[in-house]
Structures are given as C-alpha cells and as structure tokens.
CSV table of C-alpha atoms in Angstrom, one decimal:
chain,number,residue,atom,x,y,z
F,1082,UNK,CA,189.6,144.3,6.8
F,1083,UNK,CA,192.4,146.6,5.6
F,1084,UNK,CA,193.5,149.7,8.4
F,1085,UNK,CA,196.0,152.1,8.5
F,1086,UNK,CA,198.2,151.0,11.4
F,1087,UNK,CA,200.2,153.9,13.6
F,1088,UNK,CA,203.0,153.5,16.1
F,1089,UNK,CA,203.0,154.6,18.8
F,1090,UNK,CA,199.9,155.3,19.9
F,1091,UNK,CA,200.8,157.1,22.6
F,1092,UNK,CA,204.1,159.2,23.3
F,1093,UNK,CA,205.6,161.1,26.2
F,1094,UNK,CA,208.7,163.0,25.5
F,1095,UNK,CA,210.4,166.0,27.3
F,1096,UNK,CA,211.4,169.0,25.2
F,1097,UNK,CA,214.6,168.5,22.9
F,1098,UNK,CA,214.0,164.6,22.4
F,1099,UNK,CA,213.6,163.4,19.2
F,1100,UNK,CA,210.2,162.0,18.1
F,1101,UNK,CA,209.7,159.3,15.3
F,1102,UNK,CA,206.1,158.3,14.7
F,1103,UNK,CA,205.2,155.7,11.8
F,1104,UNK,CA,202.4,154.7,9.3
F,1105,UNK,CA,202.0,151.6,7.6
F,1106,UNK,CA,199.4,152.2,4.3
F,1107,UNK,CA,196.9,150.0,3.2
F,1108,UNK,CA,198.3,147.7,1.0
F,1109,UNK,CA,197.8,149.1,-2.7
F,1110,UNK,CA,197.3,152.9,-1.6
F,1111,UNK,CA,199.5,155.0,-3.3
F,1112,UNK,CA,199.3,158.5,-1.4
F,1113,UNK,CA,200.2,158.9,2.3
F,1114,UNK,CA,199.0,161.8,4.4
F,1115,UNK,CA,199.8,163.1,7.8
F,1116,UNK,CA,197.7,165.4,9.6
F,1117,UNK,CA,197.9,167.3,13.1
F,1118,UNK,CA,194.8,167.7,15.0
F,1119,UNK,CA,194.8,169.8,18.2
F,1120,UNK,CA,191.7,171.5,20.2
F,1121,UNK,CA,192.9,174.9,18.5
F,1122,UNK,CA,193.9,174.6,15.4
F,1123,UNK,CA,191.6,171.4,14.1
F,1124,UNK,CA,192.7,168.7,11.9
F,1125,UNK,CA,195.8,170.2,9.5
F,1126,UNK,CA,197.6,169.0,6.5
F,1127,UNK,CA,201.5,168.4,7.5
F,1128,UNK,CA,202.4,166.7,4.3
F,1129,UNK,CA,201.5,164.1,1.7
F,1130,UNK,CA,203.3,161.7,-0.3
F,1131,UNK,CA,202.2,159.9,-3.7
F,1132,UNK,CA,204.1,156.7,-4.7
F,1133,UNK,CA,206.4,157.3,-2.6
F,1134,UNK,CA,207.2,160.9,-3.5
F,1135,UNK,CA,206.6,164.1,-1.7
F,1136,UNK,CA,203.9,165.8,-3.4
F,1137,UNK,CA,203.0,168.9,-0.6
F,1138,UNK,CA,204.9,169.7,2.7
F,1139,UNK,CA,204.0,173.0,3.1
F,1140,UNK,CA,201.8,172.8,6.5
F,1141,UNK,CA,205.4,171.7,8.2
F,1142,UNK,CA,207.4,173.3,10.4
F,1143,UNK,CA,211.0,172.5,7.9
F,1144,UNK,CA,213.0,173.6,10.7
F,1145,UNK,CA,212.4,170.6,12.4
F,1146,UNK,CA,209.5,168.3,10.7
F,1147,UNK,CA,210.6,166.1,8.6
F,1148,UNK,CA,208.5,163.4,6.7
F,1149,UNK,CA,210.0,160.4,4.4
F,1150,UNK,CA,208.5,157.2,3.2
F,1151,UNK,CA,211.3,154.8,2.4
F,1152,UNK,CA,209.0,152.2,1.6
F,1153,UNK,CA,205.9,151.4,0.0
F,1154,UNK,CA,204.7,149.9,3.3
F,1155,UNK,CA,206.4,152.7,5.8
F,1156,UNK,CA,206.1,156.5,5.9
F,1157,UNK,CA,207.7,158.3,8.6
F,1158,UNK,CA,207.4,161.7,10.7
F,1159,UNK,CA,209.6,162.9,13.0
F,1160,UNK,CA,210.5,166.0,15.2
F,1161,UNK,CA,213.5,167.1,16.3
F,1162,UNK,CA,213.8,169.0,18.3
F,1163,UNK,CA,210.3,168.6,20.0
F,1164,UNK,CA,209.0,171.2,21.5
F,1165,UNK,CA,205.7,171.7,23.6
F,1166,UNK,CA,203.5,173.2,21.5
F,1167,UNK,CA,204.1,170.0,19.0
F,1168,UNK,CA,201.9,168.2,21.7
F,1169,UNK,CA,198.9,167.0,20.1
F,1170,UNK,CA,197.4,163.9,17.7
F,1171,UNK,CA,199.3,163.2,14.5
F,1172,UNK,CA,196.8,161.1,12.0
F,1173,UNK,CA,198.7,158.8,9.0
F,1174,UNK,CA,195.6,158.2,6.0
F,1175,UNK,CA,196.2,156.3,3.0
F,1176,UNK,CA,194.5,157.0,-0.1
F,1177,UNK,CA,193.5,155.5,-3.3
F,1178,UNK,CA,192.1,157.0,-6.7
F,1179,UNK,CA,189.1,154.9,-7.6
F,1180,UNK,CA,186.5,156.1,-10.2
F,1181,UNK,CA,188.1,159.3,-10.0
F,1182,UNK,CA,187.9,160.5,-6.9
F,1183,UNK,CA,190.8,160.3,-3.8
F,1184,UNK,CA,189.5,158.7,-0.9
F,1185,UNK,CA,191.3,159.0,2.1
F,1186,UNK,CA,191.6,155.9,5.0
F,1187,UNK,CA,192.7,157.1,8.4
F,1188,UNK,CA,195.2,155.2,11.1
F,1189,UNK,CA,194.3,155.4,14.8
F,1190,UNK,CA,196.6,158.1,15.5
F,1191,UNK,CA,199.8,158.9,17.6
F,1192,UNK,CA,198.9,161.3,20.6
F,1193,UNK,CA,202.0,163.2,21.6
F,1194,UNK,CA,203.3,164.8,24.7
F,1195,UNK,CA,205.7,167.2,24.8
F,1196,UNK,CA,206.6,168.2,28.8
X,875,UNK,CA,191.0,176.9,-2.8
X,876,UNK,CA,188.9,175.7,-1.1
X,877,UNK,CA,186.9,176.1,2.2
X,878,UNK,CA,184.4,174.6,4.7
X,879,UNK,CA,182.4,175.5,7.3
X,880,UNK,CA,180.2,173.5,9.9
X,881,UNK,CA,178.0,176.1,11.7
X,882,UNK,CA,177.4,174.0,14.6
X,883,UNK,CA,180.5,173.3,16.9
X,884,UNK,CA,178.0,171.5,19.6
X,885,UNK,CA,174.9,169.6,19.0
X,886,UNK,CA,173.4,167.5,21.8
X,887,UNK,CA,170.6,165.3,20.8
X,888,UNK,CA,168.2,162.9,22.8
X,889,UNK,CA,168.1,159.1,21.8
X,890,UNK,CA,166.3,157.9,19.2
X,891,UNK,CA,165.5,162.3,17.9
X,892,UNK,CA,166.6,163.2,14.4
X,893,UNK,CA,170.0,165.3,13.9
X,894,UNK,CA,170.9,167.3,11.3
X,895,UNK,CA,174.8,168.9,10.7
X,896,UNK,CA,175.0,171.8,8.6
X,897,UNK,CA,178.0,171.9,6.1
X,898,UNK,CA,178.6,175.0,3.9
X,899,UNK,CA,181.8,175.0,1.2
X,900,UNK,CA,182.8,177.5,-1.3
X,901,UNK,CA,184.9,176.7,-3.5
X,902,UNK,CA,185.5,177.5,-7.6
X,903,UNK,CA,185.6,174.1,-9.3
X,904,UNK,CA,183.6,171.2,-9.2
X,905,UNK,CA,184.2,169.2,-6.0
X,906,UNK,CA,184.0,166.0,-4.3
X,907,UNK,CA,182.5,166.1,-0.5
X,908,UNK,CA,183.2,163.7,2.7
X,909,UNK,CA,182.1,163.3,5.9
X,910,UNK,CA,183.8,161.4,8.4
X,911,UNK,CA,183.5,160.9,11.9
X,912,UNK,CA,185.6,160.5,14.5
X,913,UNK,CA,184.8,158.7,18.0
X,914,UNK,CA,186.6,159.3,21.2
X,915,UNK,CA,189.8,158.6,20.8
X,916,UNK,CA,190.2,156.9,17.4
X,917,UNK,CA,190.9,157.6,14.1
X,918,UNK,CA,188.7,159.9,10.9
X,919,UNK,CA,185.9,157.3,9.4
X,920,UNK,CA,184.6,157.7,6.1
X,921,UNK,CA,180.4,158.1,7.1
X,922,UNK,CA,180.0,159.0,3.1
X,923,UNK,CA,181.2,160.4,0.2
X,924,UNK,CA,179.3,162.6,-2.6
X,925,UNK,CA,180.7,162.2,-6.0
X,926,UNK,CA,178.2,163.2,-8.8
X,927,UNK,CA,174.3,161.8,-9.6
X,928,UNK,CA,172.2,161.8,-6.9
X,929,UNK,CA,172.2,164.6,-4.7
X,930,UNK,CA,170.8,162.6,-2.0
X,931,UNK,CA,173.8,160.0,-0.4
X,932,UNK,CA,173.2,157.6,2.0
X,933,UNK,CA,176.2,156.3,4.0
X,934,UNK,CA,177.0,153.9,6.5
X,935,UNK,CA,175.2,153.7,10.3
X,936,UNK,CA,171.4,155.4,8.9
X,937,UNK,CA,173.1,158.3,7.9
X,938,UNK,CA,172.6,160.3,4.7
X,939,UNK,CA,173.5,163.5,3.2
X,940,UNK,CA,172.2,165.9,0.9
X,941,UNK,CA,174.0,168.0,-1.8
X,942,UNK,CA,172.7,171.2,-2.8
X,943,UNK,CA,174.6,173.2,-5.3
X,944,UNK,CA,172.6,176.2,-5.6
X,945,UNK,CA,173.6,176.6,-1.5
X,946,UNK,CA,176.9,175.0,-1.6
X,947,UNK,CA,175.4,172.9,1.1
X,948,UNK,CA,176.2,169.5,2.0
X,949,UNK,CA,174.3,168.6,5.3
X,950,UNK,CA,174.4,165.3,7.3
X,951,UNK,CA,171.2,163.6,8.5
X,952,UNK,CA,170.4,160.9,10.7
X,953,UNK,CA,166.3,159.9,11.4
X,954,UNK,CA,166.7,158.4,14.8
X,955,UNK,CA,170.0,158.7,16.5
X,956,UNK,CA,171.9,156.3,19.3
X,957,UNK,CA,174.0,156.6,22.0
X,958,UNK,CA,176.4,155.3,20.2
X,959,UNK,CA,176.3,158.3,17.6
X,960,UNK,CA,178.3,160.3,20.2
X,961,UNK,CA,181.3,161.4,18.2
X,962,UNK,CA,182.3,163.9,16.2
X,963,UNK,CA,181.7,165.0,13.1
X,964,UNK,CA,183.7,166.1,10.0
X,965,UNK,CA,182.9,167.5,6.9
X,966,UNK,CA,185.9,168.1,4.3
X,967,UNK,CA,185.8,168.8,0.5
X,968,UNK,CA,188.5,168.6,-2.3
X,969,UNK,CA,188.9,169.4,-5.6
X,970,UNK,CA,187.9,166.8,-8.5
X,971,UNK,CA,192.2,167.6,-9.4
X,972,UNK,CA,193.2,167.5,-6.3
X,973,UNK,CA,194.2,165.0,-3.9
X,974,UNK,CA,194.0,166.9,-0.1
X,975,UNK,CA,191.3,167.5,1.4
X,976,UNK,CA,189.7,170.8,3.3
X,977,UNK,CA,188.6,170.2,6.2
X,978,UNK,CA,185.6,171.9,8.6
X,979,UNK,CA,186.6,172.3,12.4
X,980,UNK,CA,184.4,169.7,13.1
X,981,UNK,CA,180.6,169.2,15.0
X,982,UNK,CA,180.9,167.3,18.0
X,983,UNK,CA,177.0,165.4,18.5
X,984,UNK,CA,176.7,163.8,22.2
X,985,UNK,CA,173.5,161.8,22.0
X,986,UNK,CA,171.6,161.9,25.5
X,987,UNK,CA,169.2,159.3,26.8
C-alpha cells in the first residue's frame, strides 16, 4: 500500500530557527504539493511541483518559504526564519494524472511549533 | 477560478442516523469534484471522486455523493453512520485543465452514541 511519507511529524522550534520538513511521493507520481492547514485560514496551497519542476508558488511567503524537490523521491519545504504565526500543519500530497483527471494522495503531515 | 463552499461547519449525528454534507461550487468550466476526509490527527483521504457519467458516486466506507449540475451541488451522504465516522470532512473541486485543487473549509461530523 503506497503513502505519502512526512518527516517530522512533529516539530518544536523557537522563533529565528530554521525549519526543514520533507516529503517522500508515491513512487510514479509526478506532481508534489504542499499545503498549510491552520484553525483560521483552512487547508491552503503553498506550492506545487510537476516532474520535478515548480509549476505554482504563489500561496508562499518568498521572503522566507522556500520549496525544492531535488529528487524524484524528495521534495522539501523550509522556513527561515520561522516565525510564530508559521505554527500550524504542513500536508506533502502526491498526485498522478490517470484517465484524465489529477488525483491527489496526502502524507500524514508535519505539525509545527513556532514559540 | 474556482470556489467551494460547505454550509455546515458542525454536524453532530447519533450512531447508526443518516448524515448528509452540503457542498456548493461555482466555478466556469467543467470540473472534477473530491471529497476527502480527514481523522484526528492524520492526513486528507480521498472518500470519492466525481469525474463524468453517473451523477450518483459511491465511495469508500458506505459513503456516496451526488452531483447536481443544475445546483452546482455535490453533497456527501452516508445511510447509517459509526462512531468511527467522526472526522472531518472536505470537499474540493478543480478544473478538468488544472492540477490544484479548491478547497471548502471543511465540515467536521462527530458521530454520538
């Protein structure tokens, strides 16, 4: 049974410190996806990658977001500086285009603290 | 562009009742729709996806959902529901172009006994 793994799962950091969080796709997906989901603002679109490329990164912060995938089996988000108001759950999905329509597969999630 | 709303943010539900979610989306092209769900502290799950043919789609867990283009409604149905239905609820929509998806802020079902 193919998943979407995430690492950490959990991670406490005090304001300033860099954060790093990773996704490992399903094997064979060829777009990548991280969301943020928080009480306020519900699940949002950071950025999303297809074959490796950046397709959108408009829903992040470029001051200090920054997403890469240097591999077909890593994609990468970090945040640096962190701040507080970054605090929340970060999702990874894979997807794959079969009969013509994108489905999405979603990790387990990093929840992020920002003191 | 797209949008989606779930009119209900909270719907508690005795064992073994039916539940319905309500899911409205606007949007001016032909779309795909989704609805995941999402149990306490874990990941989005795909519940079921509407594509094209039968408006009626039946997913995994007894649910199904219903597409109605005249309303652009998409609503999530389960018969009998179980404790275990406690979660919440997503509906999202995308484009038939598009990769991303839109999604509602969510309708979060706790399932008494």
């Amino acid at each position: 049974d193919a998943r979407v793994t995430q690492t950490p799962r959990d991670k406490v950091t005090e304001m300033g410190q860099e954060v790093t969080m990773r996704c490992q796709p399903i094997l064979g997906h060829n777009t990548v996806f991280w969301y943020r989901q928080t009480m306020m603002q519900g699940l949002e679109l950071l950025a999303y990658f297809r074959n490796r490329a950046p397709l959108d990164d408009s829903g992040m912060p470029k001051d200090r977001f920054s997403a890469e995938m240097p591999d077909a089996t890593l994609a990468t988000l970090k945040i640096q500086p962190s701040e507080p108001r970054d605090s929340a759950v970060y999702f990874c999905a894979s997807g794959h285009r079969a009969g013509g329509v994108e489905t999405q597969y979603f990790g387990p999630g990093t929840r992020l603290l920002v003191l | 562009a797209q949008s989606v709303t779930q009119l209900d943010s909270q719907v508690p539900v005795f064992e073994e009742a039916p539940v319905e979610l309500r899911c409205n989306y606007s949007s001016s092209v032909s779309v795909y729709l989704f609805w995941y769900v999402q149990y306490p502290n874990q990941g989005l799950q795909l519940l079921l996806k509407y594509l094209s043919g039968s408006t009626l789609v039946k997913g995994i867990n007894g649910f199904e959902a219903e597409f109605n283009k005249s309303q652009t409604s998409f609503h999530l149905r389960k018969p009998s529901v179980h404790i275990s239905d406690t979660a919440e609820y997503f509906c999202a929509v995308s484009d038939r172009d598009d990769y991303k998806l839109s999604f509602g802020a969510g309708t979060t079902v706790t399932v008494r006994a």
